[in-house]
Coordinates of C-alpha atoms in Angstrom, one line a residue:
M182 CA -152.8 95.2 24.6
A183 CA -149.5 96.9 22.7
G184 CA -149.0 98.5 26.1
R185 CA -148.9 94.8 28.2
L186 CA -147.0 93.2 25.8
A187 CA -143.8 96.2 25.9
R188 CA -143.7 95.9 29.4
R189 CA -143.5 91.9 29.2
V190 CA -140.8 92.5 27.0
W191 CA -139.2 95.3 29.3
A192 CA -139.5 93.4 32.2
A193 CA -137.9 90.4 30.0
S194 CA -135.0 93.2 29.3
L195 CA -134.2 93.6 33.6
V196 CA -134.4 90.1 34.5
V197 CA -131.5 89.1 31.5
V198 CA -129.6 92.6 32.6
C199 CA -129.8 91.0 36.1
I200 CA -128.4 87.6 35.4
M201 CA -125.6 89.7 33.5
I202 CA -124.9 91.6 36.7
V203 CA -125.0 88.9 38.5
F204 CA -122.4 86.8 36.4
I205 CA -120.1 90.3 35.5
V206 CA -119.9 90.5 39.2
R207 CA -118.7 86.8 40.0
L208 CA -116.1 86.8 37.9
A209 CA -114.9 90.1 39.1
W210 CA -115.1 87.9 42.9
L211 CA -113.3 85.5 41.1
Q212 CA -110.5 87.1 39.4
L213 CA -109.3 90.6 42.0
L214 CA -110.6 88.8 46.0
P215 CA -108.6 86.2 47.4
W216 CA -110.2 82.1 47.3
S217 CA -112.3 82.0 50.3
S218 CA -111.5 78.7 52.8
H219 CA -114.8 76.9 51.2
A220 CA -113.4 77.1 47.4
A221 CA -109.6 76.5 48.4
V222 CA -112.1 73.4 50.0
H223 CA -112.7 72.2 46.1
T224 CA -109.7 73.4 44.5
S225 CA -105.6 72.4 43.9
A226 CA -103.6 75.2 45.8
A227 CA -101.8 75.5 42.9
A228 CA -105.6 77.2 41.4
N229 CA -106.1 79.1 44.8
R230 CA -103.0 80.6 44.5
G231 CA -104.1 82.1 41.1
G232 CA -107.9 82.7 40.4
W233 CA -109.6 81.7 37.5
Q234 CA -107.3 82.3 35.0
R235 CA -105.4 79.6 36.5
L236 CA -107.8 77.8 37.4
S237 CA -108.7 77.6 33.4
V238 CA -104.8 76.9 33.0
I239 CA -105.5 73.8 35.5
Q240 CA -109.2 72.4 33.5
R241 CA -106.9 71.9 30.3
Q242 CA -106.2 68.9 28.4
R243 CA -102.9 66.9 29.4
N244 CA -101.1 66.1 26.0
L245 CA -98.6 63.2 26.2
V246 CA -96.3 62.2 22.6
L247 CA -96.8 58.6 21.7
D248 CA -95.1 59.2 17.4
S249 CA -93.2 61.9 16.8
G250 CA -93.9 62.1 13.2
R251 CA -90.8 62.1 12.6
G252 CA -89.7 59.7 9.4
D253 CA -88.5 55.8 9.1
F254 CA -85.0 54.1 8.1
L255 CA -85.4 50.5 6.0
D256 CA -82.0 48.5 4.2
R257 CA -82.2 47.2 1.4
Y258 CA -84.6 44.8 2.2
G259 CA -87.3 46.4 3.6
Q260 CA -86.6 45.4 6.9
A261 CA -87.0 48.1 9.3
I262 CA -84.0 49.5 11.2
T263 CA -85.5 52.5 12.8
G264 CA -89.2 52.9 14.6
E265 CA -91.4 50.0 15.8
T266 CA -94.4 50.3 17.9
Y267 CA -95.2 48.4 21.0
S268 CA -97.7 49.0 24.3
A269 CA -96.4 51.4 27.6
A270 CA -98.2 52.6 30.6
A271 CA -99.3 56.3 31.0
F272 CA -99.4 58.2 33.9
F273 CA -101.3 61.1 34.3
P274 CA -101.5 63.7 37.1
V275 CA -105.0 62.8 39.8
R276 CA -105.3 63.1 42.6
P277 CA -104.9 60.2 44.9
D278 CA -108.5 59.8 46.0
V279 CA -110.1 59.3 43.2
R280 CA -108.1 57.0 41.1
G281 CA -109.7 54.4 42.2
D282 CA -109.3 51.4 44.3
K283 CA -106.5 50.7 46.5
D284 CA -106.9 47.0 46.0
A285 CA -106.4 47.6 41.8
I286 CA -103.1 49.8 42.9
A287 CA -101.5 47.1 44.3
K288 CA -101.3 45.1 41.8
L289 CA -100.8 48.1 39.5
A290 CA -97.7 47.9 41.3
A291 CA -97.1 44.2 41.3
L292 CA -97.6 44.3 37.7
L293 CA -94.8 46.9 37.4
N294 CA -92.5 45.1 40.2
V295 CA -93.1 47.9 42.8
S296 CA -94.3 48.4 45.8
R297 CA -98.2 50.1 46.1
E298 CA -96.1 52.6 48.4
Q299 CA -93.6 53.3 45.2
L300 CA -96.2 53.7 42.9
N301 CA -98.0 56.3 45.0
Q302 CA -95.4 57.8 45.9
Y303 CA -94.0 58.4 42.0
W304 CA -97.8 58.9 41.0
D305 CA -97.8 62.1 43.2
E306 CA -95.1 63.5 41.8
V307 CA -96.9 63.8 38.3
R308 CA -97.3 67.0 37.0
E309 CA -97.1 66.1 33.4
P310 CA -98.3 63.0 31.6
V311 CA -95.4 60.5 31.3
F312 CA -94.4 56.7 30.7
W313 CA -93.4 54.7 32.9
L314 CA -90.2 53.7 32.4
N315 CA -87.9 50.5 32.3
R316 CA -85.1 49.6 35.0
G317 CA -82.5 51.7 32.4
G318 CA -84.9 54.7 32.8
K319 CA -84.1 55.7 29.2
L320 CA -87.4 54.3 27.6
P321 CA -91.1 53.2 28.4
M322 CA -90.9 49.9 30.0
R323 CA -92.6 47.2 26.8
L324 CA -95.7 45.1 28.4
N325 CA -96.8 42.2 26.8
K326 CA -100.5 41.3 25.6
E327 CA -101.3 40.0 29.4
Q328 CA -99.6 42.9 30.8
A329 CA -101.7 45.2 29.1
D330 CA -104.5 43.9 29.4
E331 CA -104.5 43.2 33.0
I332 CA -103.7 47.3 33.8
E333 CA -106.9 47.7 31.3
R334 CA -109.4 45.6 33.0
L335 CA -108.3 47.8 36.4
G336 CA -109.9 50.3 35.4
L337 CA -107.7 52.6 37.4
N338 CA -108.3 57.0 36.3
G339 CA -105.0 58.2 35.4
V340 CA -102.9 55.8 33.9
S341 CA -104.2 54.3 30.7
V342 CA -102.1 51.7 28.2
L343 CA -101.2 53.6 24.6
P344 CA -99.3 52.5 21.8
Y345 CA -95.4 53.9 22.0
R346 CA -93.4 54.4 18.6
N347 CA -89.6 53.5 19.6
R348 CA -86.9 55.1 17.1
Y349 CA -85.0 52.7 17.5
V350 CA -86.0 49.0 17.3
S351 CA -85.2 46.4 20.1
G352 CA -81.5 45.5 20.1
F353 CA -80.8 48.2 18.3
E354 CA -77.5 49.7 18.3
A355 CA -76.7 53.4 17.1
K356 CA -75.2 53.0 13.5
H357 CA -72.8 56.1 12.5
A358 CA -74.0 56.5 9.2
I359 CA -78.0 56.1 10.6
G360 CA -76.9 59.4 13.1
F361 CA -78.6 60.1 16.4
T362 CA -81.0 62.5 16.9
S363 CA -81.1 65.7 19.9
Q364 CA -82.8 68.3 21.2
H365 CA -81.8 71.4 19.5
P366 CA -83.9 74.7 20.5
E367 CA -81.1 76.9 18.8
W368 CA -81.0 76.0 15.9
L369 CA -84.4 75.1 15.2
A370 CA -84.8 78.3 16.3
A371 CA -82.5 79.8 14.1
N372 CA -82.5 78.3 10.4
H373 CA -86.8 77.2 11.3
P374 CA -88.0 80.4 12.3
K375 CA -91.5 80.7 10.3
E376 CA -92.0 77.1 11.1
V377 CA -91.3 77.7 15.0
A378 CA -93.6 81.0 15.2
S379 CA -96.0 79.1 12.9
G380 CA -96.7 75.8 15.7
K381 CA -95.2 73.6 12.9
R382 CA -91.8 72.9 14.8
R383 CA -91.4 73.1 18.5
L384 CA -88.2 73.9 19.9
S385 CA -88.3 70.5 22.3
E386 CA -88.3 68.3 18.8
Q387 CA -85.9 66.2 18.2
V388 CA -84.1 67.0 15.0
G389 CA -81.2 65.0 13.4
G390 CA -77.4 65.5 15.1
S391 CA -75.3 63.3 12.7
G392 CA -75.2 60.8 9.8
L393 CA -78.4 60.6 7.3
E394 CA -80.6 61.7 10.1
K395 CA -78.9 65.0 9.9
S396 CA -78.5 64.8 6.1
L397 CA -82.2 64.4 5.8
D398 CA -83.6 66.5 8.5
K399 CA -85.7 68.5 6.5
L400 CA -88.0 65.8 5.5
L401 CA -87.8 63.5 8.4
H402 CA -89.1 65.5 10.4
G403 CA -92.7 64.8 9.4
I404 CA -95.9 67.2 9.6
G405 CA -97.0 66.1 13.6
A406 CA -97.0 64.5 16.0
T407 CA -99.1 62.0 17.2
S408 CA -100.2 62.1 21.2
V409 CA -102.2 61.8 23.6
S410 CA -104.7 64.8 25.0
Y411 CA -106.1 63.6 28.5
F412 CA -109.0 66.0 29.8
I413 CA -109.2 66.8 33.6
D414 CA -111.2 69.4 35.9
G415 CA -109.9 72.2 38.5
R416 CA -109.7 69.8 40.7
N417 CA -107.2 67.3 39.3
A418 CA -110.4 64.5 38.6
P419 CA -110.3 63.0 34.8
V420 CA -113.6 64.5 33.5
H421 CA -115.4 61.1 32.0
G422 CA -116.5 61.0 28.5
L423 CA -113.8 63.7 27.7
D424 CA -111.0 61.9 29.4
L425 CA -109.0 60.5 26.7
R426 CA -108.4 61.7 23.0
I427 CA -106.0 61.0 20.1
T428 CA -104.5 63.5 18.1
Q429 CA -102.2 63.2 14.8
P430 CA -101.6 64.8 11.7
G431 CA -104.4 62.7 9.5
N432 CA -101.7 62.9 6.5
H433 CA -101.8 59.3 4.8
Y434 CA -98.5 60.6 3.2
Y435 CA -96.7 61.0 6.5
P436 CA -94.4 59.4 7.7
L437 CA -91.4 59.0 5.2
K438 CA -89.8 55.4 4.7
V439 CA -85.9 56.3 3.1
Q440 CA -85.3 52.8 1.6
T441 CA -81.2 52.5 2.9
T442 CA -78.4 50.4 0.6
I443 CA -77.6 48.6 3.7
D444 CA -77.9 45.4 4.3
L445 CA -79.1 45.1 8.1
K446 CA -78.2 41.5 8.9
L447 CA -74.5 41.8 7.5
Q448 CA -74.5 44.9 9.5
N449 CA -75.4 44.0 12.7
E450 CA -73.0 40.9 12.1
L451 CA -70.1 43.0 11.6
E452 CA -70.6 45.1 14.4
A453 CA -70.8 42.0 16.6
Y454 CA -67.3 40.7 15.0
A455 CA -65.7 43.7 15.2
D456 CA -66.6 44.2 18.8
K457 CA -65.8 39.8 19.0
Q458 CA -62.1 41.2 17.6
G459 CA -61.4 43.9 20.1
L460 CA -61.3 46.7 17.5
K461 CA -60.7 49.2 19.7
E462 CA -60.6 52.2 16.9
G463 CA -61.4 52.3 13.1
A464 CA -64.0 51.2 10.9
I465 CA -64.9 48.7 8.2
V466 CA -66.4 49.6 5.0
V467 CA -68.1 47.2 2.4
L468 CA -69.2 48.3 -1.0
D469 CA -71.2 46.5 -3.8
A470 CA -68.3 45.9 -6.5
N471 CA -70.7 46.3 -9.4
N472 CA -72.2 50.0 -8.2
A473 CA -70.3 50.9 -5.1
D474 CA -73.6 50.6 -3.2
V475 CA -73.1 50.6 0.7
V476 CA -73.9 47.9 2.1
A477 CA -72.1 48.1 5.3
M478 CA -70.2 50.4 7.5
V479 CA -68.7 50.2 10.7
S480 CA -67.5 52.5 13.4
R481 CA -65.8 52.0 16.4
P482 CA -66.4 53.4 19.2
K483 CA -69.3 52.8 19.3
L484 CA -71.9 55.2 18.5
K485 CA -73.5 56.1 22.1
P486 CA -76.3 59.0 22.0
G487 CA -76.4 61.1 24.9
Q488 CA -73.3 59.0 26.3
F489 CA -70.5 60.5 25.2
E490 CA -67.7 59.0 27.2
S491 CA -64.8 60.5 25.8
S492 CA -62.5 63.6 26.4
D493 CA -62.4 63.7 22.6
G494 CA -65.5 62.4 22.2
S495 CA -64.5 59.8 19.7
E496 CA -67.6 58.2 19.9
W497 CA -69.4 60.9 17.7
T498 CA -66.4 60.3 14.6
N499 CA -67.3 58.0 12.1
H500 CA -64.1 56.6 10.9
A501 CA -64.9 55.7 8.1
L502 CA -65.5 58.6 6.5
T503 CA -62.5 60.2 8.7
A504 CA -59.0 60.6 6.2
V505 CA -55.9 59.4 7.9
A506 CA -52.8 58.3 6.8
P507 CA -53.2 55.4 4.4
G508 CA -49.2 53.3 4.4
S509 CA -49.4 50.5 1.7
I510 CA -52.2 50.8 0.2
F511 CA -51.8 53.9 -1.4
K512 CA -48.9 51.6 -3.6
L513 CA -52.1 51.2 -5.5
V514 CA -52.2 54.5 -6.7
T515 CA -48.9 55.3 -7.1
A516 CA -49.0 52.1 -9.4
A517 CA -51.5 53.6 -11.5
A518 CA -49.8 56.9 -11.7
A519 CA -46.7 55.0 -13.1
L520 CA -48.7 53.3 -15.1
E521 CA -50.2 56.1 -16.9
A522 CA -47.5 58.4 -17.0
G523 CA -45.6 55.9 -18.4
V524 CA -42.8 56.3 -15.9
V525 CA -42.7 52.0 -15.8
N526 CA -43.8 49.0 -17.3
K527 CA -44.6 46.1 -16.2
K528 CA -41.5 44.1 -16.7
E529 CA -39.2 46.4 -15.1
K530 CA -36.8 44.7 -12.6
F531 CA -36.0 46.8 -9.6
H532 CA -33.4 46.0 -6.8
C533 CA -34.7 46.5 -3.1
N534 CA -31.1 46.7 -0.7
G535 CA -33.2 47.0 2.6
E536 CA -32.1 51.1 1.6
Y537 CA -33.2 53.6 -0.2
G538 CA -29.7 56.2 0.3
K539 CA -31.7 59.0 0.6
Y540 CA -34.5 61.1 2.4
G541 CA -34.4 58.3 5.6
L542 CA -36.3 55.9 3.6
S543 CA -35.6 52.1 4.2
C544 CA -38.2 49.2 3.2
W545 CA -39.7 47.2 6.6
K546 CA -38.2 44.2 4.9
D547 CA -34.0 43.6 6.8
G548 CA -32.0 43.0 3.8
G549 CA -34.3 44.2 0.9
H550 CA -36.0 42.2 -1.6
G551 CA -33.5 41.6 -4.2
T552 CA -34.6 41.3 -7.7
L553 CA -38.5 42.1 -8.5
T554 CA -40.5 43.5 -10.3
L555 CA -43.6 45.7 -10.0
Q556 CA -46.7 43.3 -9.4
E557 CA -43.8 41.6 -7.2
G558 CA -43.2 45.0 -5.8
L559 CA -46.8 46.0 -4.9
A560 CA -47.2 42.0 -3.1
Q561 CA -44.7 42.7 -0.9
S562 CA -45.4 45.8 -0.4
C563 CA -41.7 47.1 -1.4
N564 CA -40.9 49.9 -0.3
I565 CA -37.9 51.0 -2.6
V566 CA -40.1 50.2 -5.8
F567 CA -42.4 52.7 -5.0
A568 CA -40.1 55.3 -3.7
T569 CA -38.4 54.9 -6.6
I570 CA -41.0 55.1 -9.0
A571 CA -42.4 58.1 -7.6
E572 CA -39.9 60.1 -8.2
R573 CA -39.6 59.5 -11.2
M574 CA -43.0 61.4 -11.4
R575 CA -44.4 64.8 -11.0
A576 CA -46.8 65.9 -8.7
A577 CA -49.0 66.4 -11.2
E578 CA -49.4 63.4 -12.9
L579 CA -49.3 61.9 -8.8
Q580 CA -52.1 63.6 -8.6
H581 CA -54.4 63.5 -11.4
T582 CA -54.1 60.0 -11.3
A583 CA -55.5 60.2 -7.5
A584 CA -57.9 62.1 -8.5
S585 CA -58.9 59.8 -11.4
L586 CA -59.2 57.0 -8.5
G587 CA -61.4 59.7 -5.9
I588 CA -58.9 60.4 -3.8
G589 CA -58.2 63.9 -2.7
R590 CA -61.7 64.7 -3.2
K591 CA -65.4 63.3 -1.0
A592 CA -66.6 60.4 -2.4
G593 CA -70.1 60.3 -1.2
W594 CA -73.6 60.6 -3.2
H595 CA -74.0 64.1 -3.8
R596 CA -75.7 67.0 -6.3
D597 CA -74.7 69.9 -6.7
K598 CA -78.5 71.5 -7.3
P599 CA -81.7 71.2 -5.8
F600 CA -83.6 68.2 -7.2
G601 CA -87.4 66.5 -6.1
P602 CA -88.4 67.6 -3.2
F603 CA -84.8 68.8 -1.8
H604 CA -84.8 72.5 -2.0
K605 CA -81.2 73.0 -1.3
P606 CA -78.1 70.9 -2.9
L607 CA -77.6 67.0 -1.3
R608 CA -75.0 65.1 0.1
L609 CA -75.9 61.9 2.1
L610 CA -72.8 62.0 4.0
E611 CA -71.7 65.7 5.5
E612 CA -69.4 64.7 8.3
E613 CA -66.9 62.8 5.1
E614 CA -63.2 64.2 5.1
P615 CA -61.9 64.6 1.2
G616 CA -58.1 64.0 2.4
Q617 CA -55.8 64.7 0.6
L618 CA -51.9 64.3 -1.0
F619 CA -49.4 67.2 -0.1
A620 CA -49.4 69.3 2.8
S621 CA -50.4 72.6 0.8
S622 CA -53.7 71.2 -0.4
G623 CA -57.0 73.1 -0.7
E624 CA -59.6 73.0 2.0
G625 CA -63.3 72.0 1.8
A626 CA -64.5 69.2 -0.2
T627 CA -61.5 68.4 -1.9
G628 CA -57.9 68.1 -1.4
I629 CA -56.6 69.2 -4.6
A630 CA -53.4 70.8 -4.7
S631 CA -52.7 74.0 -6.9
Q632 CA -50.3 74.5 -9.9
Q633 CA -48.4 76.4 -7.6
A634 CA -48.2 74.0 -5.0
L635 CA -47.1 71.3 -6.9
A636 CA -44.5 72.8 -8.6
A637 CA -42.8 73.0 -5.5
V638 CA -42.9 69.2 -4.7
D639 CA -39.3 68.2 -4.8
G640 CA -38.3 64.0 -4.8
G641 CA -38.4 64.3 -1.2
V642 CA -41.9 64.8 -0.9
M643 CA -42.8 61.9 -3.8
A644 CA -40.7 59.7 -2.4
Q645 CA -42.4 59.6 1.1
S646 CA -45.5 60.2 -1.3
G647 CA -45.7 56.9 -3.1
I648 CA -45.3 55.3 0.1
G649 CA -48.4 56.7 1.7
Q650 CA -46.7 58.7 4.5
R651 CA -45.6 62.2 4.4
D652 CA -48.8 64.2 4.0
V653 CA -51.1 61.5 2.1
S654 CA -54.4 60.9 3.5
M655 CA -57.4 59.3 3.0
S656 CA -61.0 57.5 4.4
P657 CA -61.5 53.8 4.5
L658 CA -64.6 54.7 2.2
Q659 CA -62.5 56.4 -0.4
A660 CA -60.0 52.7 0.3
A661 CA -63.4 51.0 -0.7
N662 CA -64.3 52.9 -3.2
L663 CA -61.1 52.7 -5.1
I664 CA -61.2 49.1 -5.1
V665 CA -64.3 49.0 -7.5
T666 CA -62.8 51.5 -9.1
L667 CA -60.2 49.3 -10.2
L668 CA -62.7 46.8 -10.5
N669 CA -65.3 48.7 -13.0
E670 CA -61.7 49.3 -14.7
G671 CA -61.8 53.2 -14.3
R672 CA -65.1 54.4 -13.8
L673 CA -65.3 56.1 -10.6
M674 CA -68.8 55.8 -9.0
E675 CA -70.0 57.6 -6.2
P676 CA -71.3 55.3 -3.0
R677 CA -74.5 55.7 -2.4
L678 CA -76.5 55.2 1.1
V679 CA -79.6 55.7 0.3
S680 CA -81.9 54.3 -2.8
E681 CA -85.3 56.0 -2.5
I682 CA -87.7 58.1 -0.4
R683 CA -90.9 56.4 -0.2
Y684 CA -94.4 57.8 1.5
A685 CA -96.4 56.3 4.4
D686 CA -98.5 54.4 2.0
G687 CA -95.9 53.1 -0.4
Q688 CA -96.2 55.3 -3.1
R689 CA -92.2 56.6 -4.5
M690 CA -91.3 60.4 -3.2
V691 CA -87.9 60.1 -4.8
K692 CA -85.1 57.7 -6.4
L693 CA -81.4 58.3 -5.8
P694 CA -80.2 56.6 -8.6
V695 CA -76.5 54.6 -8.6
Q696 CA -74.2 57.4 -10.5
R697 CA -70.6 58.2 -11.6
A698 CA -68.7 60.6 -10.1
R699 CA -68.5 64.3 -11.2
G700 CA -66.2 66.8 -12.0
I701 CA -64.1 63.6 -12.8
R702 CA -62.5 64.6 -16.5
A703 CA -60.1 61.3 -17.1
R704 CA -59.9 57.9 -15.6
I705 CA -57.7 55.5 -15.9
H706 CA -57.0 53.0 -18.3
A707 CA -58.4 49.0 -18.0
G708 CA -54.6 48.1 -18.3
T709 CA -54.0 49.6 -15.8
A710 CA -57.0 48.1 -13.5
H711 CA -55.8 44.6 -14.4
A712 CA -52.4 45.1 -13.4
L713 CA -53.0 46.3 -10.4
L714 CA -56.0 43.7 -9.5
R715 CA -53.1 41.6 -10.7
G716 CA -50.9 42.7 -7.7
M717 CA -53.6 42.5 -5.2
R718 CA -54.1 39.0 -6.0
A719 CA -50.4 38.0 -5.5
V720 CA -50.4 39.5 -2.7
V721 CA -52.7 37.4 -1.2
D722 CA -51.5 34.5 -2.9
H723 CA -47.4 34.4 -1.8
G724 CA -47.3 38.0 -0.8
T725 CA -47.8 40.6 2.5
G726 CA -51.4 39.2 2.8
R727 CA -50.9 35.6 2.5
S728 CA -52.2 34.7 6.2
I729 CA -55.4 35.1 5.0
R730 CA -55.2 33.0 1.8
L731 CA -57.5 30.7 3.1
G732 CA -61.3 30.9 3.7
V733 CA -64.8 30.9 2.2
W734 CA -63.8 32.9 -0.4
T735 CA -60.3 33.5 -2.5
V736 CA -59.9 37.3 -1.7
A737 CA -57.4 39.1 -3.3
G738 CA -56.0 43.3 -1.6
K739 CA -53.5 45.3 -0.5
S740 CA -52.4 46.1 3.6
G741 CA -51.1 49.0 4.4
T742 CA -49.5 50.5 7.8
A743 CA -49.3 54.0 8.4
Q744 CA -47.2 55.4 11.2
T745 CA -48.0 58.2 13.5
E746 CA -48.6 60.0 16.8
R747 CA -50.7 61.0 18.6
A748 CA -50.0 63.2 22.2
G749 CA -46.4 62.6 20.9
I750 CA -47.0 58.7 21.7
A751 CA -45.9 56.6 18.4
L752 CA -48.6 54.7 16.7
N753 CA -49.5 53.2 14.2
H754 CA -52.6 52.8 11.3
Q755 CA -53.3 49.1 10.0
W756 CA -55.4 48.8 7.0
F757 CA -56.3 45.9 4.6
A758 CA -58.1 46.7 1.8
G759 CA -59.3 44.2 -0.8
Y760 CA -62.0 42.1 -2.5
G761 CA -63.3 39.1 -3.0
P762 CA -64.6 36.5 -4.5
V763 CA -61.7 37.0 -7.2
K764 CA -63.4 35.4 -10.1
S765 CA -66.6 37.1 -9.3
P766 CA -66.3 40.0 -6.9
R767 CA -69.4 40.7 -4.8
Y768 CA -67.9 43.0 -2.6
A769 CA -65.5 45.5 -1.8
V770 CA -64.3 46.1 1.8
S771 CA -61.4 48.5 3.7
V772 CA -60.4 47.7 7.1
L773 CA -58.9 50.3 9.3
A774 CA -58.1 49.7 12.7
A775 CA -56.4 53.1 13.6
N776 CA -53.4 54.0 16.2
R777 CA -52.4 50.5 17.4
T778 CA -49.1 50.1 19.3
P779 CA -46.3 49.1 17.4
G780 CA -44.9 45.7 16.7
S781 CA -48.7 44.2 17.2
P782 CA -50.3 42.1 14.9
H783 CA -52.0 43.3 12.2
Q784 CA -55.8 43.7 13.3
A785 CA -57.2 44.9 9.4
T786 CA -56.1 41.8 7.8
K787 CA -57.0 39.6 10.3
L788 CA -60.5 41.0 10.4
F789 CA -60.3 41.9 6.5
R790 CA -60.7 37.6 6.1
G791 CA -63.5 37.9 8.7
V792 CA -65.4 40.2 7.3
M793 CA -65.8 38.0 3.8
D794 CA -66.3 34.8 4.9
I795 CA -69.3 36.5 7.0
A796 CA -70.1 38.1 3.7
A797 CA -69.4 35.3 1.7
R798 CA -72.0 33.1 4.7
N799 CA -74.1 36.0 4.3
E800 CA -74.9 36.0 -0.1
S801 CA -75.4 32.6 0.6
T802 CA -78.3 33.4 2.9
H803 CA -79.6 36.0 0.8
A804 CA -79.3 33.8 -2.5
A805 CA -81.3 30.6 -1.0
R806 CA -84.3 32.5 -0.1
R807 CA -84.2 34.0 -4.0

């Protein structure tokens, strides 16, 4: 009895061994020998050239990214600046004979507004899953509900209606403050080698190239994409029951939501206004008069990611953060420094006959302004008055006050030490330039000259610097923040572009609070600030800005025109910086119309009036909603 059982076990084992030998021989045949013509009938030409390993690669899932998982931006009222989801048609590489009924394909072609032949030709060329693009060829074509439902009813293999997450919402124009994303595999490999090696980050993913997209990239990139997998067999036919599968991170905390301080409605209206008025190069900055939050930031030329057309790449430049010669708006700083140093008093009389008498300086008004006070000198933007008081000061005195007003240093919100989820120091506006007063200023985050350099500054340099020429430079952001500082009696704030970052479920990750500028040891006196504000009111009431006296709000400010040149051609930077409404300031605004032809109308002044009128109407709309 035991012998018969042993023989049966041995026979069963022999059968198993024989079966295994057959499989091994078959695998060796598939791997080492050419494919037979019979096998070629049933597999693609690509598989015929590679053996079973090649076939195993073809019998795989084909992935299509639906959502990169990157965090989005909201404006101060919670309105989406980036991120929208819509339906789009996705095509997968399947053989023509398994796609479906020809009439159904013809109906699909009609829905996509192409001929059946064009559709088939396109489909034949598909090697990896793709979305059907719009006519511009940049984004997946947006399907309305009727189109999406009809495509689904056609029941074709290899085409599906899927939700596509578009980074930029409909009608969105890229904004320099937000920035752009692009592929940068070299940067990823150099800066995130561990994440790339582990598969947490892909070399093909989009990374921040400028603006907030860049400064917050480490948080914004998220924890993974949402993709759809489409399974096909070795003959490029769908594996039914396993054809579509959605894969997503499954973490309810991501993607993050970044709440900015921007008023998107106002931002868009100002962009349209700037274009209508023909602002070719320059910037508009609108700050909250109470805390210096950035309410709007417009830069021209427009930012067109992937379409940089100018030879110097000026589309990349955020002109709101770029320091250029300020001209007469710097007279606000010179007046503040003179009052703080006690080298002038508010009632002193100056005489302007049009010529300073040295350094080749003259006043812009032929024949001069006659006798006038400091306030009237500011209202009439008299070069003689400001060259005179600048020469009375030491360079260190002018620089000290300028630093107290945020000139010669980066103005934007930053932290020098890690905090919250940020493991390194954070600066929200990385591209910001510090500006400077004197040519020997230091580099980097500060444009403050050394004591040795200041000692070498002579009267000619002081006179020219006092009227905002020579080596003086500042950015529109600094100019707007200068106005906020005066409105707040000398308290220097750091303009903030982000108020908080939240998880996808609404919980707060980190708050970026309003904060005063750090490292400033002194501030100007409140009386000095009030004197300059009165001077700005006089500018609009009866001075160089009287052309913008009438409008929705009564406003105050200071105009400026700075001489410059480009490629040997003389040009002007036209400026206007001010605030409104005068009785209860809501916004501080600076406008730069850069590289204008000498003698052309003062575009910055006109733009300032229009910006304030738009802001006033926008404020009324928000007040009505509240």
